[in-house]
mmCIF file of C-alpha atoms in Angstrom:
data_model
loop_
_atom_site.group_PDB
_atom_site.id
_atom_site.type_symbol
_atom_site.label_atom_id
_atom_site.label_comp_id
_atom_site.label_asym_id
_atom_site.label_seq_id
_atom_site.Cartn_x
_atom_site.Cartn_y
_atom_site.Cartn_z
ATOM 1 C CA MET A 1 67.186 37.411 3.410
ATOM 2 C CA SER A 2 68.327 36.906 7.157
ATOM 3 C CA TYR A 3 67.574 34.079 8.776
ATOM 4 C CA GLU A 4 64.947 35.821 10.986
ATOM 5 C CA GLU A 5 63.023 36.934 8.320
ATOM 6 C CA GLY A 6 63.054 33.260 6.550
ATOM 7 C CA LEU A 7 61.811 31.706 9.289
ATOM 8 C CA SER A 8 58.802 34.316 9.758
ATOM 9 C CA SER A 9 58.031 33.553 6.220
ATOM 10 C CA THR A 10 57.878 29.525 6.568
ATOM 11 C CA ILE A 11 55.819 30.304 9.888
ATOM 12 C CA THR A 12 53.564 32.477 8.102
ATOM 13 C CA ASP A 13 53.223 29.624 5.102
ATOM 14 C CA TRP A 14 52.765 26.730 7.626
ATOM 15 C CA LEU A 15 49.926 28.636 9.193
ATOM 16 C CA PHE A 16 48.131 29.941 6.089
ATOM 17 C CA PHE A 17 48.299 25.832 4.632
ATOM 18 C CA ASN A 18 47.038 24.525 8.179
ATOM 19 C CA SER A 19 44.143 27.419 8.064
ATOM 20 C CA TRP A 20 43.093 26.390 5.027
ATOM 21 C CA TRP A 21 42.930 22.616 6.362
ATOM 22 C CA LEU A 22 41.389 23.894 9.680
ATOM 23 C CA LEU A 23 38.808 25.827 7.646
ATOM 24 C CA LEU A 24 37.840 22.947 5.149
ATOM 25 C CA PRO A 25 35.338 20.861 6.902
ATOM 26 C CA PHE A 26 33.247 23.785 7.444
ATOM 27 C CA ILE A 27 33.774 24.376 3.437
ATOM 28 C CA MET A 28 32.863 21.587 2.538
ATOM 29 C CA LEU A 29 29.477 21.525 4.928
ATOM 30 C CA LEU A 30 28.570 24.550 3.374
ATOM 31 C CA VAL A 31 28.951 23.004 0.280
ATOM 32 C CA VAL A 32 26.842 19.781 1.232
ATOM 33 C CA ALA A 33 24.074 22.431 2.658
ATOM 34 C CA ALA A 34 23.892 24.661 -0.573
ATOM 35 C CA PHE A 35 23.582 21.137 -2.740
ATOM 36 C CA ILE A 36 20.849 19.890 -0.371
ATOM 37 C CA VAL A 37 19.059 23.368 -0.517
ATOM 38 C CA ALA A 38 18.939 23.401 -4.241
ATOM 39 C CA PHE A 39 18.483 19.744 -4.510
ATOM 40 C CA VAL A 40 14.973 20.411 -2.276
ATOM 41 C CA LEU A 41 14.050 23.432 -4.356
ATOM 42 C CA LEU A 42 14.402 21.398 -7.431
ATOM 43 C CA LEU A 43 12.594 18.359 -6.646
ATOM 44 C CA TYR A 44 9.867 21.167 -4.459
ATOM 45 C CA MET A 45 9.627 22.560 -8.434
ATOM 46 C CA ILE A 46 9.430 19.396 -9.883
ATOM 47 C CA SER A 47 6.708 17.328 -7.475
ATOM 48 C CA PRO A 48 3.870 18.930 -9.169
ATOM 49 C CA LEU A 49 4.623 17.685 -12.306
ATOM 50 C CA ILE A 50 4.964 14.363 -10.938
ATOM 51 C CA SER A 51 1.672 14.171 -8.773
ATOM 52 C CA PRO A 52 -1.645 12.805 -10.511
ATOM 53 C CA LYS A 53 -3.629 15.436 -12.086
ATOM 54 C CA PRO A 54 -6.975 16.403 -9.773
ATOM 55 C CA LEU A 55 -9.851 14.581 -10.738
ATOM 56 C CA LYS A 56 -12.745 17.953 -11.261
ATOM 57 C CA LEU A 57 -15.575 16.600 -8.952
ATOM 58 C CA ASN A 58 -18.159 19.002 -10.572
ATOM 59 C CA GLY A 59 -20.225 16.760 -13.060
ATOM 60 C CA ALA A 60 -18.611 13.553 -11.770
ATOM 61 C CA HIS A 61 -20.184 10.203 -10.122
ATOM 62 C CA VAL A 62 -19.524 9.522 -7.231
ATOM 63 C CA VAL A 63 -20.501 5.982 -4.848
ATOM 64 C CA VAL A 64 -20.220 6.281 -1.489
ATOM 65 C CA THR A 65 -20.919 3.262 1.044
ATOM 66 C CA GLY A 66 -22.037 3.542 4.234
ATOM 67 C CA GLY A 67 -23.334 6.385 3.074
ATOM 68 C CA SER A 68 -26.297 6.468 5.271
ATOM 69 C CA SER A 69 -24.653 8.137 8.407
ATOM 70 C CA GLY A 70 -21.342 9.526 10.044
ATOM 71 C CA ILE A 71 -18.206 9.960 8.010
ATOM 72 C CA GLY A 72 -19.951 8.453 4.633
ATOM 73 C CA LYS A 73 -22.717 11.169 4.635
ATOM 74 C CA SER A 74 -20.637 14.069 5.287
ATOM 75 C CA ILE A 75 -18.247 13.034 2.418
ATOM 76 C CA ALA A 76 -21.560 12.322 0.341
ATOM 77 C CA MET A 77 -22.429 16.071 1.014
ATOM 78 C CA GLU A 78 -18.779 17.653 0.773
ATOM 79 C CA CYS A 79 -18.394 15.678 -2.812
ATOM 80 C CA TYR A 80 -21.789 17.121 -3.774
ATOM 81 C CA ARG A 81 -21.474 20.710 -2.756
ATOM 82 C CA GLN A 82 -18.143 20.355 -5.174
ATOM 83 C CA GLY A 83 -21.285 19.477 -8.314
ATOM 84 C CA ALA A 84 -21.234 15.578 -8.036
ATOM 85 C CA PHE A 85 -23.160 13.563 -8.936
ATOM 86 C CA ILE A 86 -23.938 11.179 -6.075
ATOM 87 C CA THR A 87 -24.613 6.816 -5.281
ATOM 88 C CA LEU A 88 -25.487 6.535 -1.738
ATOM 89 C CA VAL A 89 -25.141 2.810 -0.723
ATOM 90 C CA ALA A 90 -26.233 1.186 2.443
ATOM 91 C CA ARG A 91 -28.482 -1.325 4.151
ATOM 92 C CA ASP A 92 -31.343 0.890 6.240
ATOM 93 C CA GLU A 93 -33.412 2.142 3.306
ATOM 94 C CA SER A 94 -35.496 4.730 5.783
ATOM 95 C CA LYS A 95 -31.688 6.230 6.855
ATOM 96 C CA LEU A 96 -31.045 6.506 3.455
ATOM 97 C CA VAL A 97 -34.276 8.093 2.167
ATOM 98 C CA GLN A 98 -33.439 10.646 5.564
ATOM 99 C CA ALA A 99 -29.526 11.185 4.050
ATOM 100 C CA LYS A 100 -30.432 11.552 0.299
ATOM 101 C CA LYS A 101 -32.620 14.849 1.923
ATOM 102 C CA GLU A 102 -30.365 15.726 3.637
ATOM 103 C CA VAL A 103 -27.352 15.690 1.049
ATOM 104 C CA GLU A 104 -30.053 17.402 -1.505
ATOM 105 C CA LYS A 105 -29.937 20.315 0.645
ATOM 106 C CA CYS A 106 -25.934 20.760 -0.643
ATOM 107 C CA ALA A 107 -26.398 21.590 -4.119
ATOM 108 C CA ILE A 108 -25.072 23.886 -6.486
ATOM 109 C CA ASN A 109 -27.185 23.245 -9.019
ATOM 110 C CA ASP A 110 -30.533 22.052 -10.595
ATOM 111 C CA LYS A 111 -28.940 18.834 -12.419
ATOM 112 C CA GLN A 112 -27.344 17.276 -9.584
ATOM 113 C CA VAL A 113 -28.845 13.492 -9.018
ATOM 114 C CA VAL A 114 -28.371 11.906 -6.062
ATOM 115 C CA LEU A 115 -29.617 8.213 -6.012
ATOM 116 C CA CYS A 116 -29.864 5.624 -3.682
ATOM 117 C CA ILE A 117 -29.846 1.493 -2.573
ATOM 118 C CA SER A 118 -30.514 -0.305 -0.316
ATOM 119 C CA VAL A 119 -27.570 -3.644 -0.212
ATOM 120 C CA ASP A 120 -25.518 -4.825 2.242
ATOM 121 C CA VAL A 121 -21.927 -4.533 0.149
ATOM 122 C CA SER A 122 -20.672 -7.421 2.769
ATOM 123 C CA LYS A 123 -22.543 -10.297 1.613
ATOM 124 C CA ASP A 124 -23.274 -11.004 -1.627
ATOM 125 C CA TYR A 125 -20.350 -10.034 -4.702
ATOM 126 C CA GLY A 126 -22.902 -10.731 -7.248
ATOM 127 C CA GLN A 127 -25.804 -8.137 -6.077
ATOM 128 C CA VAL A 128 -22.950 -5.663 -5.672
ATOM 129 C CA GLU A 129 -22.122 -6.061 -9.141
ATOM 130 C CA SER A 130 -25.651 -5.741 -10.333
ATOM 131 C CA VAL A 131 -26.110 -2.489 -7.540
ATOM 132 C CA ILE A 132 -22.388 -0.538 -9.337
ATOM 133 C CA LYS A 133 -23.834 -1.497 -13.065
ATOM 134 C CA GLN A 134 -27.779 -0.181 -11.733
ATOM 135 C CA CYS A 135 -26.069 3.250 -10.725
ATOM 136 C CA GLN A 136 -24.058 3.097 -13.897
ATOM 137 C CA GLU A 137 -26.726 2.014 -15.904
ATOM 138 C CA LYS A 138 -29.019 5.969 -14.431
ATOM 139 C CA LEU A 139 -25.211 8.502 -13.699
ATOM 140 C CA GLY A 140 -22.997 7.371 -15.582
ATOM 141 C CA PRO A 141 -19.500 5.527 -14.880
ATOM 142 C CA VAL A 142 -18.393 5.637 -11.405
ATOM 143 C CA ASP A 143 -15.332 8.401 -11.440
ATOM 144 C CA MET A 144 -14.647 8.240 -7.573
ATOM 145 C CA LEU A 145 -16.143 5.138 -5.411
ATOM 146 C CA VAL A 146 -15.978 5.718 -1.003
ATOM 147 C CA ASN A 147 -15.766 2.502 0.912
ATOM 148 C CA CYS A 148 -16.989 3.910 3.854
ATOM 149 C CA ALA A 149 -19.057 0.795 4.985
ATOM 150 C CA GLY A 150 -17.931 -0.392 8.144
ATOM 151 C CA THR A 151 -19.010 -0.791 11.946
ATOM 152 C CA SER A 152 -17.042 -0.849 15.177
ATOM 153 C CA PHE A 153 -16.484 -3.034 18.488
ATOM 154 C CA SER A 154 -14.558 -3.019 21.135
ATOM 155 C CA GLY A 155 -13.497 -5.352 24.018
ATOM 156 C CA LYS A 156 -10.975 -7.573 25.369
ATOM 157 C CA PHE A 157 -9.427 -10.189 23.328
ATOM 158 C CA GLU A 158 -10.880 -13.175 25.555
ATOM 159 C CA GLU A 159 -14.530 -12.096 26.050
ATOM 160 C CA VAL A 160 -15.118 -10.991 22.587
ATOM 161 C CA GLU A 161 -17.038 -13.652 20.442
ATOM 162 C CA VAL A 162 -15.487 -15.439 18.009
ATOM 163 C CA GLU A 163 -18.572 -14.927 15.593
ATOM 164 C CA ARG A 164 -17.501 -10.877 16.209
ATOM 165 C CA PHE A 165 -13.761 -11.330 14.535
ATOM 166 C CA ARG A 166 -15.543 -12.314 11.537
ATOM 167 C CA SER A 167 -17.820 -10.446 10.979
ATOM 168 C CA LEU A 168 -16.043 -7.075 11.329
ATOM 169 C CA MET A 169 -13.679 -8.628 8.693
ATOM 170 C CA GLU A 170 -16.405 -9.037 6.210
ATOM 171 C CA VAL A 171 -18.055 -5.900 7.139
ATOM 172 C CA ASN A 172 -14.875 -3.830 7.361
ATOM 173 C CA TYR A 173 -12.713 -5.603 4.608
ATOM 174 C CA LEU A 174 -15.139 -7.463 1.945
ATOM 175 C CA GLY A 175 -17.390 -4.731 2.153
ATOM 176 C CA SER A 176 -14.252 -2.776 0.520
ATOM 177 C CA VAL A 177 -13.311 -5.220 -1.398
ATOM 178 C CA TYR A 178 -16.877 -6.237 -3.317
ATOM 179 C CA PRO A 179 -17.270 -2.476 -4.582
ATOM 180 C CA THR A 180 -14.306 -2.251 -5.707
ATOM 181 C CA ARG A 181 -14.308 -5.204 -7.684
ATOM 182 C CA ALA A 182 -17.462 -4.080 -9.155
ATOM 183 C CA VAL A 183 -15.912 -0.596 -10.529
ATOM 184 C CA ILE A 184 -12.127 -1.182 -11.335
ATOM 185 C CA THR A 185 -12.926 -2.492 -14.639
ATOM 186 C CA THR A 186 -14.606 0.438 -15.370
ATOM 187 C CA MET A 187 -12.209 2.514 -14.720
ATOM 188 C CA LYS A 188 -9.421 0.660 -15.891
ATOM 189 C CA GLU A 189 -10.878 0.810 -19.642
ATOM 190 C CA ARG A 190 -11.722 4.272 -19.433
ATOM 191 C CA ARG A 191 -8.173 5.497 -17.473
ATOM 192 C CA MET A 192 -8.998 6.743 -14.967
ATOM 193 C CA GLY A 193 -11.225 7.115 -11.472
ATOM 194 C CA ARG A 194 -10.317 7.536 -7.897
ATOM 195 C CA ILE A 195 -10.542 4.589 -5.067
ATOM 196 C CA MET A 196 -10.827 5.946 -1.109
ATOM 197 C CA PHE A 197 -10.609 2.927 1.554
ATOM 198 C CA VAL A 198 -11.826 4.620 4.947
ATOM 199 C CA SER A 199 -9.961 2.889 7.716
ATOM 200 C CA SER A 200 -9.519 4.268 11.117
ATOM 201 C CA GLN A 201 -6.138 5.145 12.842
ATOM 202 C CA ALA A 202 -6.729 1.784 14.732
ATOM 203 C CA GLY A 203 -5.881 0.496 11.428
ATOM 204 C CA GLN A 204 -2.231 2.191 12.049
ATOM 205 C CA ILE A 205 -1.684 1.258 15.422
ATOM 206 C CA GLY A 206 -3.269 -1.499 17.848
ATOM 207 C CA LEU A 207 -4.417 -0.786 20.799
ATOM 208 C CA PHE A 208 -5.820 -1.937 24.020
ATOM 209 C CA GLY A 209 -9.825 -3.645 23.021
ATOM 210 C CA TYR A 210 -9.154 -3.572 18.991
ATOM 211 C CA THR A 211 -8.337 -7.031 18.795
ATOM 212 C CA ALA A 212 -11.358 -8.030 16.566
ATOM 213 C CA TYR A 213 -11.466 -4.290 14.959
ATOM 214 C CA SER A 214 -8.406 -3.600 14.438
ATOM 215 C CA PRO A 215 -7.242 -6.188 12.368
ATOM 216 C CA SER A 216 -10.372 -5.853 9.570
ATOM 217 C CA LYS A 217 -9.108 -1.786 9.047
ATOM 218 C CA PHE A 218 -5.000 -2.873 8.788
ATOM 219 C CA ALA A 219 -6.463 -5.318 6.452
ATOM 220 C CA LEU A 220 -7.396 -2.106 4.037
ATOM 221 C CA ARG A 221 -3.654 -0.793 4.047
ATOM 222 C CA GLY A 222 -2.601 -4.035 2.755
ATOM 223 C CA LEU A 223 -5.431 -3.721 -0.077
ATOM 224 C CA ALA A 224 -4.944 -0.587 -0.947
ATOM 225 C CA GLU A 225 -1.161 -0.749 -1.290
ATOM 226 C CA SER A 226 -1.433 -3.681 -3.320
ATOM 227 C CA LEU A 227 -4.213 -1.794 -5.656
ATOM 228 C CA GLN A 228 -2.398 1.160 -5.869
ATOM 229 C CA MET A 229 0.827 -0.729 -7.457
ATOM 230 C CA GLU A 230 -1.631 -2.253 -10.002
ATOM 231 C CA MET A 231 -4.040 0.944 -10.767
ATOM 232 C CA LYS A 232 -1.094 3.482 -10.874
ATOM 233 C CA PRO A 233 -0.212 2.635 -14.947
ATOM 234 C CA TYR A 234 -3.954 3.141 -15.667
ATOM 235 C CA ASN A 235 -4.084 6.473 -13.607
ATOM 236 C CA ILE A 236 -6.428 5.442 -11.137
ATOM 237 C CA TYR A 237 -5.204 6.509 -7.841
ATOM 238 C CA VAL A 238 -6.348 4.974 -4.280
ATOM 239 C CA THR A 239 -6.422 7.338 -0.873
ATOM 240 C CA ILE A 240 -6.645 5.032 2.166
ATOM 241 C CA ALA A 241 -8.187 7.605 4.893
ATOM 242 C CA TYR A 242 -7.146 7.112 8.563
ATOM 243 C CA PRO A 243 -10.144 9.440 10.601
ATOM 244 C CA PRO A 244 -9.579 9.651 14.290
ATOM 245 C CA ASP A 245 -12.725 9.041 16.601
ATOM 246 C CA THR A 246 -15.449 11.028 15.158
ATOM 247 C CA ASP A 247 -18.561 12.228 16.411
ATOM 248 C CA THR A 248 -21.072 9.721 15.071
ATOM 249 C CA PRO A 249 -23.348 7.305 15.611
ATOM 250 C CA GLY A 250 -21.343 4.534 15.324
ATOM 251 C CA LEU A 251 -19.000 5.895 18.046
ATOM 252 C CA ALA A 252 -21.888 6.148 20.514
ATOM 253 C CA GLU A 253 -22.636 2.914 20.136
ATOM 254 C CA GLU A 254 -19.522 1.614 20.482
ATOM 255 C CA ASN A 255 -19.022 3.418 23.513
ATOM 256 C CA ARG A 256 -21.700 1.669 24.772
ATOM 257 C CA THR A 257 -19.475 -1.355 25.188
ATOM 258 C CA LYS A 258 -15.688 0.380 25.392
ATOM 259 C CA PRO A 259 -13.360 -0.755 27.846
ATOM 260 C CA LEU A 260 -12.589 1.638 30.480
ATOM 261 C CA GLU A 261 -8.593 1.342 29.492
ATOM 262 C CA THR A 262 -9.892 1.193 25.456
ATOM 263 C CA ARG A 263 -11.522 5.099 26.703
ATOM 264 C CA LEU A 264 -9.162 6.561 28.505
ATOM 265 C CA ILE A 265 -6.470 5.876 25.636
ATOM 266 C CA SER A 266 -9.094 7.155 22.762
ATOM 267 C CA GLU A 267 -9.393 10.370 25.405
ATOM 268 C CA THR A 268 -5.959 11.339 24.864
ATOM 269 C CA SER A 269 -6.739 12.578 21.305
ATOM 270 C CA GLY A 270 -9.883 13.919 21.416
ATOM 271 C CA VAL A 271 -13.190 13.303 18.869
ATOM 272 C CA THR A 272 -13.028 15.404 15.483
ATOM 273 C CA GLN A 273 -16.499 16.382 13.841
ATOM 274 C CA PRO A 274 -17.316 14.363 10.655
ATOM 275 C CA GLU A 275 -17.509 17.514 8.514
ATOM 276 C CA GLN A 276 -13.939 18.008 9.284
ATOM 277 C CA VAL A 277 -12.656 14.218 8.310
ATOM 278 C CA ALA A 278 -15.001 14.950 5.013
ATOM 279 C CA LYS A 279 -13.109 18.275 3.730
ATOM 280 C CA THR A 280 -9.675 16.598 4.511
ATOM 281 C CA VAL A 281 -9.986 13.459 3.035
ATOM 282 C CA VAL A 282 -12.418 14.237 0.285
ATOM 283 C CA LYS A 283 -9.339 16.774 -0.867
ATOM 284 C CA ASP A 284 -6.981 14.396 -0.788
ATOM 285 C CA ALA A 285 -8.341 11.368 -2.642
ATOM 286 C CA VAL A 286 -9.320 14.361 -5.536
ATOM 287 C CA GLN A 287 -5.360 15.258 -5.559
ATOM 288 C CA GLY A 288 -4.668 11.360 -5.567
ATOM 289 C CA ASN A 289 -2.646 11.137 -2.400
ATOM 290 C CA PHE A 290 -2.389 7.449 -0.853
ATOM 291 C CA ASN A 291 -2.334 8.662 2.729
ATOM 292 C CA SER A 292 -5.176 10.763 4.293
ATOM 293 C CA SER A 293 -4.822 11.670 7.588
ATOM 294 C CA VAL A 294 -6.576 14.429 10.290
ATOM 295 C CA GLY A 295 -4.939 16.637 12.697
ATOM 296 C CA PRO A 296 -1.563 16.629 14.052
ATOM 297 C CA ASP A 297 -2.000 12.939 15.756
ATOM 298 C CA GLY A 298 -2.980 12.153 12.461
ATOM 299 C CA TYR A 299 -0.058 13.200 10.272
ATOM 300 C CA MET A 300 2.111 11.915 12.842
ATOM 301 C CA LEU A 301 0.798 8.480 12.841
ATOM 302 C CA SER A 302 0.594 8.668 8.702
ATOM 303 C CA ALA A 303 4.476 9.799 9.030
ATOM 304 C CA LEU A 304 4.980 7.349 11.436
ATOM 305 C CA THR A 305 3.962 4.027 9.699
ATOM 306 C CA CYS A 306 4.431 5.072 6.151
ATOM 307 C CA GLY A 307 6.903 1.873 5.472
ATOM 308 C CA MET A 308 6.569 1.028 1.927
ATOM 309 C CA SER A 309 3.523 3.023 1.362
ATOM 310 C CA PRO A 310 3.198 4.751 -1.579
ATOM 311 C CA VAL A 311 3.548 8.465 -2.059
ATOM 312 C CA THR A 312 2.220 10.890 -4.813
ATOM 313 C CA SER A 313 4.514 13.792 -4.796
ATOM 314 C CA ILE A 314 8.440 13.967 -3.462
ATOM 315 C CA THR A 315 7.930 16.613 -1.238
ATOM 316 C CA GLU A 316 5.978 13.860 0.768
ATOM 317 C CA GLY A 317 8.803 11.679 0.663
ATOM 318 C CA LEU A 318 11.127 14.097 1.961
ATOM 319 C CA GLN A 319 8.735 15.241 5.244
ATOM 320 C CA GLN A 320 8.127 11.783 5.882
ATOM 321 C CA ILE A 321 12.227 10.826 6.033
ATOM 322 C CA VAL A 322 12.981 14.020 8.194
ATOM 323 C CA THR A 323 10.277 14.247 10.454
ATOM 324 C CA MET A 324 9.806 10.274 11.216
ATOM 325 C CA GLY A 325 13.036 10.345 14.058
ATOM 326 C CA LEU A 326 11.419 13.284 15.938
ATOM 327 C CA PHE A 327 7.967 11.437 15.422
ATOM 328 C CA ARG A 328 9.178 7.971 16.717
ATOM 329 C CA THR A 329 10.273 10.027 20.005
ATOM 330 C CA VAL A 330 7.278 11.395 20.668
ATOM 331 C CA ALA A 331 5.474 8.183 20.038
ATOM 332 C CA LEU A 332 7.233 6.257 22.393
ATOM 333 C CA PHE A 333 6.643 8.828 25.145
ATOM 334 C CA TYR A 334 2.688 8.120 23.777
ATOM 335 C CA LEU A 335 3.194 4.356 24.144
ATOM 336 C CA GLY A 336 4.641 4.509 27.428
ATOM 337 C CA SER A 337 1.438 6.589 28.716
ATOM 338 C CA PHE A 338 -0.854 4.265 27.046
ATOM 339 C CA ASP A 339 0.872 1.261 29.068
ATOM 340 C CA SER A 340 0.668 3.142 32.327
ATOM 341 C CA ILE A 341 -2.970 3.808 31.661
ATOM 342 C CA VAL A 342 -3.316 -0.586 31.242
ATOM 343 C CA ARG A 343 -1.423 -1.106 34.108
ATOM 344 C CA ARG A 344 -3.042 1.396 36.053
ATOM 345 C CA CYS A 345 -6.385 -0.127 35.800
ATOM 346 C CA MET A 346 -5.385 -3.711 35.791
ATOM 347 C CA ILE A 347 -4.307 -2.855 39.619
ATOM 348 C CA GLU A 348 -7.450 -0.799 40.777
ATOM 349 C CA ARG A 349 -9.371 -3.810 39.361
ATOM 350 C CA GLU A 350 -7.312 -6.645 41.143
ATOM 351 C CA GLN A 351 -7.448 -4.032 44.331
ATOM 352 C CA SER A 352 -11.630 -3.695 43.869
ATOM 353 C CA LYS A 353 -11.916 -7.437 43.765
ATOM 354 C CA ALA A 354 -10.084 -7.873 46.805
ATOM 355 C CA ALA A 355 -11.582 -5.013 48.959
ATOM 356 C CA ASP A 356 -14.918 -7.260 47.911
ATOM 357 C CA LYS A 357 -13.322 -10.428 48.641
ATOM 358 C CA ARG A 358 -12.587 -9.185 52.558
ATOM 359 C CA GLU A 359 -16.100 -7.522 52.564
#
């Protein structure tokens, strides 16, 4: 072999050897990508085996607190359309009677029953326990409890009466603790059940004007997470719903005293109809999903604030992992916009005061 041929062969071997090194990162990347795709597909296929078995509402006994109006009434109507027996619990007897008539129009068979009980679920646990026993004697064990009793209020921190902080915590938090405490023993004995807590998007993010309201809704998440960990071995699944501003009598009442900053911030996400909220949260509760959100804003908030909250499918967990970075970027723009609204309102208010003084 000549010197030139040997040199050419050496160069060819060197190029071949080094080309493999150049291609190696791309080959490894393809292998990793293929592994990830295969892993995700595997998780997607086995996730239905991990998820809880859906609850059949046909013939089930559903108790709805705060069921005389708003979201609670819409949830009762949605469950009744699926064949459930309903117990409506609220304070106002006249509203309960009217709500019962509206729910009964949604019947799908002549065996369904709507029971109404008037009680304040936030005051006396003994009374709440007695009411739950009464409705179970008439319609059977509670299969699903919907804690929807609640009230809202907005105002600047220093302008909110101290008593308001206590009353909101009683109604929005203890008003969910007491009914849940009253049904949980029977659910554990039967090793089945669903419990829903209706929180709010104000229970995911603290906003201007909600210093009294938001904490009472944030508290529900702590309760729901702790309770889910205790109840999961008994095949009892907890759902916490985070509806946005919803077109209800409660929202209309709140808007009467809502600060300008709160109103402007709320307007960025619009108002949802209670029927839409009811369809979404009932579906999630039946499936045993822990988080229940409505609309794209709600989905983003739930992904952003999921933290250590439980998931009921691996697919849900993967979605949260993948989207969290992007959603955090979007959220920063939202927060900047909210801060800008608050700052602008403060400047306009100070300018108005200065103009009044000059006059």
